[in-house]
Structure formats: C-alpha cells, structure tokens
CSV table of C-alpha atoms and ligand atoms in Angstrom, one decimal:
chain,number,residue,atom,x,y,z
G,175,UNK,CA,0.0,0.0,0.0
G,176,UNK,CA,1.6,3.3,-1.1
G,177,UNK,CA,1.0,6.6,0.7
G,178,UNK,CA,4.1,8.3,-0.5
G,179,UNK,CA,3.4,11.8,-1.7
G,180,UNK,CA,-0.3,11.6,-0.7
G,181,UNK,CA,-2.3,14.6,0.7
G,182,UNK,CA,-4.3,13.8,3.9
G,183,UNK,CA,-7.3,16.0,3.6
G,184,UNK,CA,-10.5,14.1,4.6
G,185,UNK,CA,-11.4,10.7,5.9
G,186,UNK,CA,-13.9,10.2,3.0
G,187,UNK,CA,-11.0,9.2,0.7
G,188,UNK,CA,-9.8,6.4,3.1
G,189,UNK,CA,-10.7,2.8,2.7
G,190,UNK,CA,-10.8,0.5,5.6
G,191,UNK,CA,-7.6,-1.3,4.4
G,192,UNK,CA,-5.8,2.1,4.3
G,193,UNK,CA,-6.9,2.9,7.8
G,194,UNK,CA,-5.9,-0.5,9.2
G,195,UNK,CA,-2.5,-0.2,7.6
G,196,UNK,CA,-1.9,3.2,9.3
G,197,UNK,CA,-3.1,1.9,12.7
G,198,UNK,CA,-0.8,-1.1,12.4
G,199,UNK,CA,2.1,1.1,11.4
G,200,UNK,CA,1.3,3.3,14.4
G,201,UNK,CA,1.5,0.3,16.7
G,202,UNK,CA,5.0,-0.3,15.6
G,203,UNK,CA,5.9,3.3,16.4
G,204,UNK,CA,4.7,3.2,20.0
G,205,UNK,CA,8.1,2.2,21.6
G,206,UNK,CA,9.7,5.1,19.7
G,207,UNK,CA,6.9,7.5,20.7
G,208,UNK,CA,7.5,6.5,24.3
G,209,UNK,CA,11.2,7.2,24.0
G,210,UNK,CA,12.1,3.6,24.6
G,211,UNK,CA,13.7,3.2,21.2
G,212,UNK,CA,15.6,5.6,18.9
G,213,UNK,CA,15.0,6.1,15.2
G,214,UNK,CA,16.5,8.1,12.4
G,215,UNK,CA,13.8,7.1,9.9
G,216,UNK,CA,13.1,10.7,8.9
G,217,UNK,CA,16.6,12.1,9.2
G,218,UNK,CA,17.0,15.0,6.8
G,219,UNK,CA,13.2,15.4,6.3
G,220,UNK,CA,11.5,18.7,7.2
G,221,UNK,CA,7.9,19.2,8.2
G,222,UNK,CA,6.5,22.8,7.8
G,223,UNK,CA,4.0,23.7,10.4
G,224,UNK,CA,1.4,26.3,9.4
G,225,UNK,CA,-1.2,26.9,12.1
G,226,UNK,CA,-3.7,29.8,11.4
G,227,UNK,CA,-5.7,28.8,14.5
G,228,UNK,CA,-4.6,27.9,18.1
G,229,UNK,CA,-3.5,24.3,18.9
G,230,UNK,CA,-1.7,22.4,21.5
G,231,UNK,CA,-2.0,18.7,20.8
G,232,UNK,CA,-2.1,18.6,17.0
G,233,UNK,CA,0.9,21.0,16.5
G,234,UNK,CA,3.0,19.6,19.3
G,235,UNK,CA,2.3,15.9,18.5
G,236,UNK,CA,3.3,16.4,14.9
G,237,UNK,CA,6.5,18.1,16.1
G,238,UNK,CA,7.2,15.3,18.5
G,239,UNK,CA,6.5,12.8,15.8
G,240,UNK,CA,9.1,14.4,13.5
G,241,UNK,CA,11.7,14.8,16.3
G,242,UNK,CA,11.2,11.2,17.6
G,243,UNK,CA,11.9,10.0,14.0
G,244,UNK,CA,15.1,12.1,13.6
G,245,UNK,CA,13.4,14.7,11.3
G,246,UNK,CA,13.1,18.5,11.7
G,247,UNK,CA,10.3,21.0,12.0
G,248,UNK,CA,10.0,24.4,10.3
G,249,UNK,CA,7.3,26.6,11.9
G,250,UNK,CA,5.5,29.6,10.4
G,251,UNK,CA,5.2,30.8,14.0
G,252,UNK,CA,2.6,33.4,14.7
G,253,UNK,CA,0.5,34.5,11.7
G,254,UNK,CA,1.0,38.1,12.8
G,255,UNK,CA,4.7,37.8,12.4
G,256,UNK,CA,4.5,36.3,8.9
G,257,UNK,CA,3.9,37.9,5.5
G,258,UNK,CA,0.2,36.8,5.8
G,259,UNK,CA,-0.2,39.9,8.0
G,260,UNK,CA,0.9,41.9,4.9
G,261,UNK,CA,-1.9,40.3,2.8
G,262,UNK,CA,-0.2,37.3,1.3
G,263,UNK,CA,-2.7,34.7,0.2
G,264,UNK,CA,-2.8,31.1,1.4
G,265,UNK,CA,-2.0,29.9,-2.2
G,266,UNK,CA,1.2,32.0,-2.4
G,267,UNK,CA,2.3,31.0,1.1
G,268,UNK,CA,1.9,27.3,0.2
G,269,UNK,CA,3.8,27.8,-3.1
G,270,UNK,CA,6.7,29.3,-1.2
G,271,UNK,CA,6.8,26.8,1.7
G,272,UNK,CA,6.6,24.0,-0.8
G,273,UNK,CA,10.2,24.7,-1.7
G,274,UNK,CA,11.4,24.8,1.9
G,275,UNK,CA,10.1,21.5,3.3
G,276,UNK,CA,9.1,17.9,2.5
G,277,UNK,CA,5.5,18.1,3.8
G,278,UNK,CA,3.2,20.8,5.2
G,279,UNK,CA,0.7,20.4,8.1
G,280,UNK,CA,-2.0,23.1,7.9
G,281,UNK,CA,-4.7,24.3,10.3
G,282,UNK,CA,-6.9,27.0,9.0
G,283,UNK,CA,-10.3,28.5,10.1
G,284,UNK,CA,-11.8,28.2,6.5
G,285,UNK,CA,-13.5,25.0,5.5
G,286,UNK,CA,-11.8,23.7,2.3
G,287,UNK,CA,-8.5,25.5,3.1
G,288,UNK,CA,-6.5,22.2,3.1
G,289,UNK,CA,-8.0,21.1,-0.2
G,290,UNK,CA,-7.1,24.5,-1.7
G,291,UNK,CA,-3.6,24.2,-0.3
G,292,UNK,CA,-3.2,20.8,-1.9
G,293,UNK,CA,-3.9,22.3,-5.3
G,294,UNK,CA,-0.8,24.6,-5.0
G,295,UNK,CA,1.5,22.1,-3.4
G,296,UNK,CA,3.8,19.5,-4.8
G,297,UNK,CA,4.5,18.0,-1.4
G,298,UNK,CA,2.0,16.3,1.0
G,299,UNK,CA,-0.5,18.5,2.8
G,300,UNK,CA,-1.8,17.2,6.1
G,301,UNK,CA,-5.1,18.8,7.1
G,302,UNK,CA,-4.8,19.6,10.8
G,303,UNK,CA,-8.4,21.0,10.9
G,304,UNK,CA,-10.2,23.3,8.4
G,305,UNK,CA,-12.9,25.3,10.1
G,306,UNK,CA,-15.9,23.1,10.8
G,307,UNK,CA,-14.8,20.7,8.0
G,308,UNK,CA,-12.4,17.8,8.7
G,309,UNK,CA,-9.6,16.8,11.0
G,310,UNK,CA,-8.5,13.5,9.6
G,311,UNK,CA,-5.4,13.0,11.7
G,312,UNK,CA,-7.5,13.4,14.8
G,313,UNK,CA,-9.8,10.7,13.5
G,314,UNK,CA,-6.9,8.3,12.9
G,315,UNK,CA,-5.7,8.8,16.5
G,316,UNK,CA,-9.3,8.4,17.7
G,317,UNK,CA,-9.6,5.1,15.8
G,318,UNK,CA,-6.3,4.0,17.2
G,319,UNK,CA,-7.4,4.8,20.7
G,320,UNK,CA,-10.6,2.8,20.2
G,321,UNK,CA,-8.7,-0.1,18.8
G,322,UNK,CA,-6.2,0.0,21.7
G,323,UNK,CA,-8.6,0.7,24.6
G,324,UNK,CA,-11.8,-1.0,23.4
G,325,UNK,CA,-12.6,-2.6,20.0
G,326,UNK,CA,-13.4,-1.3,16.5
G,327,UNK,CA,-15.4,-4.3,15.3
G,328,UNK,CA,-19.1,-4.1,16.3
G,329,UNK,CA,-18.5,-0.8,18.2
G,330,UNK,CA,-21.3,1.0,19.9
G,331,UNK,CA,-20.4,4.6,20.4
G,332,UNK,CA,-22.2,7.8,21.5
G,333,UNK,CA,-21.0,11.2,20.3
G,334,UNK,CA,-22.1,13.9,22.6
G,335,UNK,CA,-21.8,17.7,22.4
G,336,UNK,CA,-21.4,20.0,19.4
G,337,UNK,CA,-22.2,17.7,16.5
G,338,UNK,CA,-22.8,20.6,14.1
G,339,UNK,CA,-19.5,22.5,14.3
G,340,UNK,CA,-17.3,19.8,15.8
G,341,UNK,CA,-15.0,18.8,12.9
G,342,UNK,CA,-13.5,15.8,14.9
G,343,UNK,CA,-16.9,14.1,15.0
G,344,UNK,CA,-17.6,14.7,11.3
G,345,UNK,CA,-14.4,13.0,10.3
G,346,UNK,CA,-14.8,10.2,13.0
G,347,UNK,CA,-18.3,9.3,11.8
G,348,UNK,CA,-17.2,8.7,8.3
G,349,UNK,CA,-14.4,6.4,9.4
G,350,UNK,CA,-16.6,4.5,11.8
G,351,UNK,CA,-19.1,3.8,9.1
G,352,UNK,CA,-16.5,1.6,7.4
G,353,UNK,CA,-16.5,-0.6,10.5
G,354,UNK,CA,-20.3,-0.8,10.6
G,355,UNK,CA,-20.5,1.0,13.9
G,356,UNK,CA,-23.7,1.8,15.8
G,357,UNK,CA,-23.5,5.6,16.4
G,358,UNK,CA,-25.8,7.4,18.9
G,359,UNK,CA,-25.9,11.2,18.5
G,360,UNK,CA,-26.5,13.3,21.6
G,361,UNK,CA,-26.6,17.1,21.3
G,362,UNK,CA,-28.7,20.2,21.9
G,363,UNK,CA,-31.2,20.5,19.1
G,364,UNK,CA,-29.3,23.6,17.8
G,365,UNK,CA,-26.1,21.6,17.4
G,366,UNK,CA,-27.4,18.4,15.7
G,367,UNK,CA,-25.3,16.5,13.2
G,368,UNK,CA,-26.0,17.9,9.8
G,369,UNK,CA,-28.6,15.9,8.0
G,370,UNK,CA,-26.5,15.3,4.9
G,371,UNK,CA,-23.8,13.7,7.0
G,372,UNK,CA,-26.3,11.4,8.7
G,373,UNK,CA,-27.7,10.4,5.2
G,374,UNK,CA,-24.1,9.7,4.0
G,375,UNK,CA,-23.4,7.6,7.1
G,376,UNK,CA,-26.5,5.4,6.6
G,377,UNK,CA,-25.6,4.9,3.0
G,378,UNK,CA,-22.1,3.8,4.1
G,379,UNK,CA,-23.4,1.2,6.4
G,380,UNK,CA,-23.5,2.9,9.9
G,381,UNK,CA,-26.5,2.5,12.2
G,382,UNK,CA,-27.4,5.9,13.4
G,383,UNK,CA,-29.8,6.8,16.3
G,384,UNK,CA,-30.3,9.9,18.4
G,385,UNK,CA,-30.7,10.2,22.2
G,386,UNK,CA,-31.9,13.1,24.3
G,387,UNK,CA,-29.4,12.7,27.1
G,388,UNK,CA,-26.1,11.1,28.0
G,389,UNK,CA,-27.9,9.1,30.8
G,390,UNK,CA,-30.2,7.6,28.2
G,391,UNK,CA,-27.4,6.2,26.1
G,392,UNK,CA,-24.5,5.6,28.5
G,393,UNK,CA,-25.3,2.0,29.4
G,394,UNK,CA,-25.8,1.0,25.7
G,395,UNK,CA,-22.4,2.0,24.4
G,396,UNK,CA,-18.7,0.9,24.6
G,397,UNK,CA,-17.4,4.4,24.0
G,398,UNK,CA,-18.7,7.8,25.0
G,399,UNK,CA,-17.0,10.5,22.9
G,400,UNK,CA,-17.5,13.9,24.4
G,401,UNK,CA,-16.8,17.2,22.5
G,402,UNK,CA,-16.5,20.8,23.4
G,403,UNK,CA,-19.1,23.3,22.2
G,404,UNK,CA,-17.2,25.2,19.5
G,405,UNK,CA,-17.7,28.7,20.8
G,406,UNK,CA,-15.4,30.3,18.1
G,407,UNK,CA,-17.7,29.0,15.3
G,408,UNK,CA,-20.9,30.6,16.5
G,409,UNK,CA,-21.9,33.7,14.4
G,410,UNK,CA,-23.8,35.1,17.4
G,411,UNK,CA,-22.3,34.8,21.0
G,412,UNK,CA,-25.8,34.9,22.5
G,413,UNK,CA,-26.6,31.6,20.7
G,414,UNK,CA,-23.5,30.0,22.3
G,415,UNK,CA,-24.6,31.1,25.8
G,416,UNK,CA,-28.0,29.2,25.2
G,417,UNK,CA,-26.2,25.9,24.7
G,418,UNK,CA,-23.0,26.2,26.8
G,419,UNK,CA,-22.8,23.7,29.7
G,420,UNK,CA,-25.8,21.6,28.6
G,421,UNK,CA,-24.0,18.3,28.4
G,422,UNK,CA,-21.7,17.4,31.3
G,423,UNK,CA,-20.1,14.2,32.7
G,424,UNK,CA,-19.5,13.9,36.4
G,425,UNK,CA,-18.9,10.9,38.6
G,426,UNK,CA,-22.6,11.0,39.5
G,427,UNK,CA,-23.5,10.3,35.8
G,428,UNK,CA,-21.1,7.4,35.9
G,429,UNK,CA,-22.4,5.8,39.1
G,430,UNK,CA,-23.9,2.7,37.5
G,431,UNK,CA,-22.1,2.3,34.3
G,432,UNK,CA,-20.1,-0.8,33.2
G,433,UNK,CA,-16.4,-0.7,34.0
G,434,UNK,CA,-15.6,-1.4,30.2
G,435,UNK,CA,-17.1,2.0,29.2
G,436,UNK,CA,-14.4,4.2,27.8
G,437,UNK,CA,-14.7,8.0,27.7
G,438,UNK,CA,-12.9,9.9,25.0
G,439,UNK,CA,-12.6,13.6,24.2
G,440,UNK,CA,-10.3,15.2,21.5
G,441,UNK,CA,-9.6,18.0,24.0
G,442,UNK,CA,-9.4,20.8,25.0
G,443,UNK,CA,-12.3,20.4,27.3
G,444,UNK,CA,-14.1,23.3,28.8
G,445,UNK,CA,-16.8,22.1,31.3
G,446,UNK,CA,-18.0,18.9,29.6
G,447,UNK,CA,-16.0,16.5,31.7
G,448,UNK,CA,-15.5,17.2,35.4
G,449,UNK,CA,-11.9,16.7,36.5
G,450,UNK,CA,-13.1,14.1,39.1
G,451,UNK,CA,-13.8,11.8,36.1
G,452,UNK,CA,-10.0,11.8,35.2
G,453,UNK,CA,-9.3,9.3,38.1
G,454,UNK,CA,-12.0,6.8,37.0
G,455,UNK,CA,-11.4,3.6,35.1
G,456,UNK,CA,-13.3,5.1,32.2
G,457,UNK,CA,-11.2,8.1,31.3
G,458,UNK,CA,-9.0,7.7,28.2
G,459,UNK,CA,-8.7,11.3,26.9
G,460,UNK,CA,-5.1,11.9,28.1
G,461,UNK,CA,-4.0,8.6,26.6
G,462,UNK,CA,-5.9,9.5,23.4
G,463,UNK,CA,-3.8,12.8,23.3
G,464,UNK,CA,-0.6,10.7,23.6
G,465,UNK,CA,-1.7,8.3,20.8
G,466,UNK,CA,-1.5,11.3,18.5
G,467,UNK,CA,2.3,10.9,18.5
G,468,UNK,CA,2.6,7.3,17.2
G,469,UNK,CA,-0.3,7.9,14.7
G,470,UNK,CA,1.3,11.0,13.3
G,471,UNK,CA,4.7,9.3,13.3
G,472,UNK,CA,3.1,6.6,11.1
G,473,UNK,CA,1.5,9.1,8.8
G,474,UNK,CA,4.7,11.1,8.3
G,475,UNK,CA,6.8,7.9,7.7
G,476,UNK,CA,4.2,6.8,5.1
G,477,UNK,CA,3.6,10.0,3.2
G,478,UNK,CA,7.3,10.8,3.1
G,479,UNK,CA,8.0,7.3,1.7
G,480,UNK,CA,10.2,6.1,4.6
G,481,UNK,CA,7.8,3.1,5.1
G,482,UNK,CA,5.2,1.4,2.9
B,130,CP,N1,-7.7,17.8,19.5
B,130,CP,C1,-7.1,18.9,19.0
B,130,CP,O1,-7.2,19.2,17.8
B,130,CP,O2,-6.5,19.7,19.9
B,130,CP,P1,-5.7,21.0,19.6
B,130,CP,O3,-6.7,22.0,19.2
B,130,CP,O4,-5.0,21.4,20.9
B,130,CP,O5,-4.7,20.7,18.5
C-alpha cells in the first residue's frame, strides 16, 4: 500500500484497508513515541507547520513525531509575524513553503483550506483542521485509541456535544461507518449532526440513532465520545450562551455504568468532563492525546515514503 506523496485532507478518501494499515504502522511506532527506542527514519526530512488557529495537541504531537523519527520542523510561527499579515494569500504561502520543506501540516479556520492548499503544493499537505470541516489525523488517532482501549469491530459509540460545528466528530463518523459502527448522536437540538452527514453515514453502512441525554445512552455503548461546544464557530455569541454547559459528565452520571465504558474527548475540554472523572477507570482522553504521537509518526513515515 503506497501513501508516498499523498495529501491527507479528509477521511472520505480512506478505505478500511488504508486505515488499518496506518493503525498497524502506528502500533510499531509506539516504543519510539514513548522514547524507549531511537529512530532516524526521517533524518534529513523537514515538516513545515502552518497553524492559522490555536492548537496544543495537534501541533505539538506532529512536532514530537518528527523529532522522535530524527526529522526536523519548520514553523511559520505566529501568523501576525509572517507575511500573511501583509496580505499574502494562502496559495502564495503554500507555493513558497513547498520549496522549503518535504511536507506541510496546515490548520486553518476556513473550510476547504487544506484542499485548496493541496492544489498549490507538490509536497504532501496534512489537514490539521479546516474550520468546521475535517480533522483526519485526529480521526486516525481516535480510531487508534478505540482499537487499543476498546474494539473497533461491532463498536457502539455515543457522540455527545457539538455535532454541528465539531469537525472531529464529522471525520470520525465517516471512518466509523467503514466498521459498521452503531452511532448514537446526543446534542442540543441547535447543534445536531448535519442531515447530509447522517444520510451519508447510513448509505455507508452505519446504524445511526439519536438520544436526548447522555444518561439515556450511556449503558448501551462501549465508548462515549464527548466534544467541546465550538464557541469560536458561533456567528452570534448569545446563541453560544444558550447551549453552553448543557452536556456534562460527572462521577454521579457514571455511578452505575459498566467498567468497560471508555470516555474519550479530543480536548481541549471546557466544562464537559469534570476533573473528578479523570481518576475513574473510564477516562481515556489523556491517553488519546498521547496516541496522537505514534499515529502522526506513522503518517509522516508513510507520506514521506520512509515506510510502505
Ligand atoms: N484535539 C485537537 O485538535 O487539539 P488542539 O486544538 O490542541 O490541536
């Protein structure tokens, strides 16, 4: 299976075989990600990091992935300190960075930005989130977490929170449909999963249901995937206030659940998961953040042609 030179823009272009291959490669990377083994697999390779929106996990885990494999990172740094502040277009920025690096990881507030960038780039573009669109590398690490901490085959999962603007759940749903998952959607009515995505998921083989509350679904699922309400995507701040803090997990909510239940969250969290939950047997969100490193190591090794 050849990924060399590929752009990673959206999960819709991934087959199940492709995903399984990335997850298997990530598993081989784990000892290196943990610092237990050394590797020079990407020695001499440079990843350009262009983040037009804030990030902690995605940016730093891509950087860690490169350093752990002996590669280097070239950061645009703050957008205000770059020539974008003088009005340079994304297309021109990509054309220029294309000649400085071997791959580009891009986060941008505009939906479709990564696809646009791929049209001006001769090197792989990795979409690190484009507005409310897609976040495919997050999905791959989510799938990896589910595979390592629960099971992908026959999975029952509830997605709770902002299903309208949350790009991580959009990408994740598409991928889970390849595994025939049963997906329960839980959100305030203003933030429901877009109808066209639900239609697509059903066509692709997923079973989709809706629940009114976390309590209604929590005993029926293997994984509860919480998300943050995406305040920055609301056109009207008053609309955000109406839905903020509606869905929350506390130890009280978890009182009678099965020990096998896994709770995930792409992070950052705001108030959706009380810190007391961190100490329970259910919490997997910090481990999930770590799994971003082996998964992004696998992706970089594959798209740069260091592995097949
Ligand atoms: N999960 C995620 O994308 O986190 P960051 O915004 O910190 O990168």
